[in-house]
mmCIF file of C-alpha atoms in Angstrom:
data_model
loop_
_atom_site.group_PDB
_atom_site.id
_atom_site.type_symbol
_atom_site.label_atom_id
_atom_site.label_comp_id
_atom_site.label_asym_id
_atom_site.label_seq_id
_atom_site.Cartn_x
_atom_site.Cartn_y
_atom_site.Cartn_z
ATOM 1 C CA GLU A 1 11.820 5.779 -15.743
ATOM 2 C CA PRO A 2 13.213 4.887 -11.827
ATOM 3 C CA GLU A 3 11.788 2.381 -10.201
ATOM 4 C CA VAL A 4 12.241 0.372 -6.890
ATOM 5 C CA THR A 5 13.797 -2.768 -6.499
ATOM 6 C CA GLN A 6 13.595 -5.586 -4.432
ATOM 7 C CA THR A 7 15.159 -8.515 -4.227
ATOM 8 C CA PRO A 8 14.891 -11.144 -3.963
ATOM 9 C CA SER A 9 11.489 -11.734 -5.335
ATOM 10 C CA HIS A 10 11.480 -15.041 -3.356
ATOM 11 C CA GLN A 11 12.905 -16.520 -0.778
ATOM 12 C CA VAL A 12 11.702 -20.086 1.513
ATOM 13 C CA THR A 13 13.274 -19.983 4.811
ATOM 14 C CA GLN A 14 12.851 -22.197 7.722
ATOM 15 C CA MET A 15 10.636 -21.459 10.978
ATOM 16 C CA GLY A 16 12.758 -19.250 13.700
ATOM 17 C CA GLN A 17 15.669 -18.519 10.825
ATOM 18 C CA GLU A 18 16.257 -14.545 10.237
ATOM 19 C CA VAL A 19 15.706 -13.276 6.631
ATOM 20 C CA ILE A 20 16.855 -9.800 5.329
ATOM 21 C CA LEU A 21 14.465 -8.251 2.436
ATOM 22 C CA ARG A 22 16.505 -5.728 0.496
ATOM 23 C CA CYS A 23 15.073 -2.558 -1.135
ATOM 24 C CA VAL A 24 16.684 0.204 -3.448
ATOM 25 C CA PRO A 25 14.147 3.253 -3.465
ATOM 26 C CA ILE A 26 14.166 5.531 -6.248
ATOM 27 C CA SER A 27 17.103 7.702 -6.009
ATOM 28 C CA ASN A 28 16.776 10.980 -4.282
ATOM 29 C CA HIS A 29 14.013 9.675 -2.883
ATOM 30 C CA LEU A 30 13.468 10.534 1.009
ATOM 31 C CA TYR A 31 10.916 8.683 2.796
ATOM 32 C CA PHE A 32 10.541 5.037 3.062
ATOM 33 C CA TYR A 33 8.292 2.134 3.830
ATOM 34 C CA TRP A 34 7.539 -1.384 4.179
ATOM 35 C CA TYR A 35 4.418 -3.068 3.534
ATOM 36 C CA ARG A 36 2.934 -6.588 3.879
ATOM 37 C CA GLN A 37 -0.004 -8.925 1.777
ATOM 38 C CA ILE A 38 -0.647 -11.727 3.132
ATOM 39 C CA LEU A 39 -2.121 -13.645 0.351
ATOM 40 C CA GLY A 40 -5.585 -12.546 -0.778
ATOM 41 C CA GLN A 41 -5.343 -10.454 2.141
ATOM 42 C CA LYS A 42 -5.382 -6.206 2.317
ATOM 43 C CA VAL A 43 -2.042 -4.519 2.943
ATOM 44 C CA GLU A 44 -0.916 -3.538 6.338
ATOM 45 C CA PHE A 45 1.946 -0.614 6.695
ATOM 46 C CA LEU A 46 4.801 -2.031 8.572
ATOM 47 C CA VAL A 47 6.879 1.047 8.903
ATOM 48 C CA SER A 48 8.141 4.449 7.644
ATOM 49 C CA PHE A 49 11.888 5.716 7.425
ATOM 50 C CA TYR A 50 12.870 9.478 7.298
ATOM 51 C CA ASN A 51 16.061 10.831 7.968
ATOM 52 C CA ASN A 52 17.797 7.688 8.897
ATOM 53 C CA GLU A 53 15.486 6.895 11.620
ATOM 54 C CA ILE A 54 11.748 5.329 12.244
ATOM 55 C CA SER A 55 9.259 7.889 12.049
ATOM 56 C CA GLU A 56 6.180 5.524 12.326
ATOM 57 C CA LYS A 57 5.396 1.564 13.003
ATOM 58 C CA SER A 58 2.597 -0.470 13.108
ATOM 59 C CA GLU A 59 1.563 -3.254 16.126
ATOM 60 C CA ILE A 60 2.747 -5.347 13.951
ATOM 61 C CA PHE A 61 6.391 -4.350 13.652
ATOM 62 C CA ASP A 62 7.042 -5.550 17.030
ATOM 63 C CA ASP A 63 11.022 -6.367 18.558
ATOM 64 C CA GLN A 64 11.343 -9.095 15.894
ATOM 65 C CA PHE A 65 11.493 -6.803 12.770
ATOM 66 C CA SER A 66 13.997 -4.036 11.897
ATOM 67 C CA VAL A 67 15.103 -1.758 9.336
ATOM 68 C CA GLU A 68 17.970 -0.146 8.273
ATOM 69 C CA ARG A 69 19.362 2.281 5.469
ATOM 70 C CA PRO A 70 22.936 1.001 5.753
ATOM 71 C CA ASP A 71 24.639 2.994 2.860
ATOM 72 C CA GLY A 72 22.448 5.549 1.333
ATOM 73 C CA SER A 73 20.870 3.390 -0.925
ATOM 74 C CA ASN A 74 19.638 -0.231 0.116
ATOM 75 C CA PHE A 75 16.656 0.112 2.460
ATOM 76 C CA THR A 76 16.463 -3.385 4.453
ATOM 77 C CA LEU A 77 13.951 -5.186 6.494
ATOM 78 C CA LYS A 78 15.181 -8.189 8.821
ATOM 79 C CA ILE A 79 13.346 -10.408 10.583
ATOM 80 C CA ARG A 80 14.751 -12.385 13.530
ATOM 81 C CA SER A 81 12.911 -15.134 13.933
ATOM 82 C CA THR A 82 10.497 -15.848 11.354
ATOM 83 C CA LYS A 83 7.221 -17.404 12.355
ATOM 84 C CA LEU A 84 4.918 -19.142 9.969
ATOM 85 C CA GLU A 85 2.668 -16.111 10.332
ATOM 86 C CA ASP A 86 5.276 -14.007 8.493
ATOM 87 C CA SER A 87 4.927 -15.727 5.524
ATOM 88 C CA ALA A 88 3.107 -13.043 3.034
ATOM 89 C CA MET A 89 4.264 -10.894 0.600
ATOM 90 C CA TYR A 90 6.149 -7.697 1.320
ATOM 91 C CA PHE A 91 6.317 -4.369 -0.290
ATOM 92 C CA CYS A 92 8.795 -1.519 -0.376
ATOM 93 C CA ALA A 93 7.792 1.866 -1.251
ATOM 94 C CA SER A 94 9.400 5.124 -1.168
ATOM 95 C CA ARG A 95 8.127 9.199 -1.747
ATOM 96 C CA ALA A 96 10.282 11.687 -2.632
ATOM 97 C CA ARG A 97 9.898 14.532 -0.644
ATOM 98 C CA THR A 98 7.415 16.356 1.639
ATOM 99 C CA GLY A 99 4.784 17.709 -0.648
ATOM 100 C CA GLN A 100 5.180 14.692 -3.322
ATOM 101 C CA GLU A 101 2.430 12.302 -2.142
ATOM 102 C CA THR A 102 2.749 9.497 -3.918
ATOM 103 C CA GLN A 103 4.591 6.563 -2.715
ATOM 104 C CA TYR A 104 6.226 4.196 -5.387
ATOM 105 C CA PHE A 105 6.222 0.215 -4.671
ATOM 106 C CA GLY A 106 8.539 -1.981 -5.442
ATOM 107 C CA PRO A 107 7.876 -5.604 -6.954
ATOM 108 C CA GLY A 108 7.605 -7.716 -3.410
ATOM 109 C CA THR A 109 9.318 -10.491 -2.059
ATOM 110 C CA ARG A 110 7.082 -13.177 -1.369
ATOM 111 C CA LEU A 111 8.692 -15.033 2.040
ATOM 112 C CA LEU A 112 7.561 -18.450 2.856
ATOM 113 C CA VAL A 113 7.990 -19.708 6.230
ATOM 114 C CA LEU A 114 8.027 -23.278 6.775
ATOM 115 C CA GLU B 1 -10.138 2.544 16.404
ATOM 116 C CA LEU B 2 -8.914 3.153 12.885
ATOM 117 C CA LYS B 3 -11.090 1.310 10.060
ATOM 118 C CA VAL B 4 -10.970 1.366 6.599
ATOM 119 C CA GLU B 5 -13.959 -0.190 4.850
ATOM 120 C CA GLN B 6 -14.423 -0.413 1.380
ATOM 121 C CA ASN B 7 -17.400 -1.862 -0.679
ATOM 122 C CA PRO B 8 -18.277 -4.113 -2.550
ATOM 123 C CA LEU B 9 -15.599 -6.467 -1.896
ATOM 124 C CA PHE B 10 -15.886 -7.754 -5.395
ATOM 125 C CA LEU B 11 -17.577 -6.391 -8.620
ATOM 126 C CA SER B 12 -18.155 -7.832 -11.695
ATOM 127 C CA MET B 13 -19.612 -5.391 -14.508
ATOM 128 C CA GLN B 14 -20.111 -5.687 -18.373
ATOM 129 C CA GLU B 15 -17.687 -3.666 -20.439
ATOM 130 C CA GLY B 16 -19.163 0.066 -21.161
ATOM 131 C CA LYS B 17 -21.438 0.502 -17.860
ATOM 132 C CA ASN B 18 -20.135 2.550 -14.965
ATOM 133 C CA TYR B 19 -19.794 1.740 -11.354
ATOM 134 C CA THR B 20 -18.459 3.447 -8.215
ATOM 135 C CA ILE B 21 -16.419 2.108 -5.569
ATOM 136 C CA TYR B 22 -16.973 3.426 -1.949
ATOM 137 C CA CYS B 23 -14.201 3.581 1.119
ATOM 138 C CA ASN B 24 -15.509 4.999 4.121
ATOM 139 C CA TYR B 25 -13.184 6.024 7.407
ATOM 140 C CA SER B 26 -13.498 6.477 10.427
ATOM 141 C CA THR B 27 -11.451 9.753 12.112
ATOM 142 C CA THR B 28 -10.453 12.470 10.574
ATOM 143 C CA SER B 29 -7.749 11.796 8.131
ATOM 144 C CA ASP B 30 -4.920 13.966 6.377
ATOM 145 C CA ARG B 31 -4.761 11.853 2.936
ATOM 146 C CA LEU B 32 -6.552 9.242 1.089
ATOM 147 C CA TYR B 33 -5.108 7.003 -1.481
ATOM 148 C CA TRP B 34 -6.182 5.208 -4.461
ATOM 149 C CA TYR B 35 -4.043 2.349 -5.627
ATOM 150 C CA ARG B 36 -4.573 -0.789 -8.248
ATOM 151 C CA GLN B 37 -3.087 -4.142 -8.098
ATOM 152 C CA ASP B 38 -3.277 -6.589 -10.848
ATOM 153 C CA PRO B 39 -2.978 -10.406 -9.578
ATOM 154 C CA GLY B 40 0.225 -11.519 -8.214
ATOM 155 C CA LYS B 41 1.715 -7.798 -9.075
ATOM 156 C CA SER B 42 2.348 -4.569 -7.028
ATOM 157 C CA LEU B 43 0.741 -1.676 -6.521
ATOM 158 C CA GLU B 44 0.404 0.958 -8.867
ATOM 159 C CA SER B 45 -0.799 4.395 -7.405
ATOM 160 C CA LEU B 46 -4.011 5.957 -8.978
ATOM 161 C CA PHE B 47 -5.013 9.166 -7.076
ATOM 162 C CA VAL B 48 -3.589 11.058 -3.761
ATOM 163 C CA LEU B 49 -7.032 13.031 -2.553
ATOM 164 C CA LEU B 50 -5.736 16.044 -0.140
ATOM 165 C CA SER B 51 -8.641 18.106 0.689
ATOM 166 C CA ASN B 52 -12.660 18.127 0.935
ATOM 167 C CA GLY B 53 -13.950 17.991 -2.623
ATOM 168 C CA ALA B 54 -11.014 16.775 -4.206
ATOM 169 C CA VAL B 55 -11.801 15.574 -7.494
ATOM 170 C CA LYS B 56 -8.993 13.955 -9.917
ATOM 171 C CA GLN B 57 -9.878 12.164 -13.050
ATOM 172 C CA GLU B 58 -7.531 9.890 -15.366
ATOM 173 C CA GLY B 59 -8.960 8.344 -17.953
ATOM 174 C CA ARG B 60 -11.900 6.443 -17.461
ATOM 175 C CA LEU B 61 -11.339 6.311 -13.485
ATOM 176 C CA MET B 62 -11.970 9.375 -11.594
ATOM 177 C CA ALA B 63 -11.928 9.341 -7.819
ATOM 178 C CA SER B 64 -13.635 11.918 -5.245
ATOM 179 C CA LEU B 65 -12.859 12.873 -1.412
ATOM 180 C CA ASP B 66 -15.783 14.079 0.870
ATOM 181 C CA THR B 67 -13.613 14.760 4.183
ATOM 182 C CA LYS B 68 -17.038 15.678 6.260
ATOM 183 C CA ALA B 69 -18.917 11.957 5.312
ATOM 184 C CA ARG B 70 -15.440 10.637 5.712
ATOM 185 C CA LEU B 71 -15.769 9.114 1.847
ATOM 186 C CA SER B 72 -14.188 8.746 -1.253
ATOM 187 C CA THR B 73 -15.383 7.254 -4.486
ATOM 188 C CA LEU B 74 -13.592 5.761 -7.456
ATOM 189 C CA HIS B 75 -15.906 5.851 -10.364
ATOM 190 C CA ILE B 76 -15.526 3.756 -13.028
ATOM 191 C CA THR B 77 -16.969 5.203 -16.649
ATOM 192 C CA ALA B 78 -17.731 2.925 -19.429
ATOM 193 C CA ALA B 79 -16.011 0.034 -17.626
ATOM 194 C CA VAL B 80 -13.233 -1.856 -20.169
ATOM 195 C CA HIS B 81 -11.846 -5.579 -19.745
ATOM 196 C CA ASP B 82 -8.307 -3.633 -19.034
ATOM 197 C CA LEU B 83 -9.777 -2.371 -15.688
ATOM 198 C CA SER B 84 -10.015 -5.686 -14.140
ATOM 199 C CA ALA B 85 -7.678 -5.286 -10.809
ATOM 200 C CA THR B 86 -8.252 -5.159 -7.318
ATOM 201 C CA TYR B 87 -8.331 -1.675 -5.990
ATOM 202 C CA PHE B 88 -7.350 -0.599 -2.955
ATOM 203 C CA CYS B 89 -8.332 2.855 -0.791
ATOM 204 C CA ALA B 90 -5.590 3.327 1.847
ATOM 205 C CA VAL B 91 -6.201 6.732 4.343
ATOM 206 C CA LEU B 92 -3.349 8.650 6.384
ATOM 207 C CA PHE B 93 -4.656 8.929 9.737
ATOM 208 C CA SER B 94 -2.310 11.301 11.787
ATOM 209 C CA SER B 95 -3.872 12.014 15.144
ATOM 210 C CA GLY B 96 -1.281 11.714 17.525
ATOM 211 C CA THR B 97 0.951 9.722 14.790
ATOM 212 C CA TYR B 98 0.962 8.497 11.480
ATOM 213 C CA LYS B 99 -0.289 5.070 10.120
ATOM 214 C CA TYR B 100 -1.787 3.892 6.452
ATOM 215 C CA ILE B 101 -4.408 1.861 7.204
ATOM 216 C CA PHE B 102 -5.526 -0.128 3.490
ATOM 217 C CA GLY B 103 -9.393 -0.909 2.748
ATOM 218 C CA THR B 104 -9.767 -4.535 2.142
ATOM 219 C CA GLY B 105 -9.879 -3.706 -2.021
ATOM 220 C CA THR B 106 -12.437 -4.311 -4.664
ATOM 221 C CA ARG B 107 -11.768 -7.506 -6.818
ATOM 222 C CA LEU B 108 -13.173 -5.464 -10.166
ATOM 223 C CA LYS B 109 -13.997 -8.159 -13.199
ATOM 224 C CA VAL B 110 -15.190 -6.098 -16.343
ATOM 225 C CA LEU B 111 -16.690 -9.261 -18.711
ATOM 226 C CA ALA B 112 -16.234 -8.732 -22.397
#
């Protein structure tokens, strides 16, 4: 069964460094999402992406964050200058098309900023 | 303010018992989702509810939506240990912009 994959599974970085989190959505899916979950807390929406552009973003998704779909299969989240409070689990999700509402989540990348 | 509230936050129940998790939201919504999350794992989509009165069932779980009351319920029938997990509801708000807001989650523990 097709699934969303994410790499790396864990990343440790120093404050101020740039990180890129990678996701491969399910093939033929058209809608892509990033969420984060700080340990023990609820899931927070970051951004949605459709037709090669951001369709919605939350207040969390400030200028430090960017997303890209560089090659038609990968979907990346970049954090330009990480802060301690960026430490969280980051989930990518994809959805097939309009009318198909189920989002399929990847296994997540656990980011630790020191 | 867009808010999604779940209760209870924690639920410990005996196998074989029934219980309901509640999800209230603050304003008109287009979609309501229920997810399951096992410890240290990702989210698994359980249900998507699209309209008032929608009811969906899968195994021992049944979800319903009352858009007038801005309330969704996740009912557990004859709980089994395998249902132990954290359950999140999430709401898509589309007044002007689209935003997905998750509830705080309900940590369910089913005791054998």
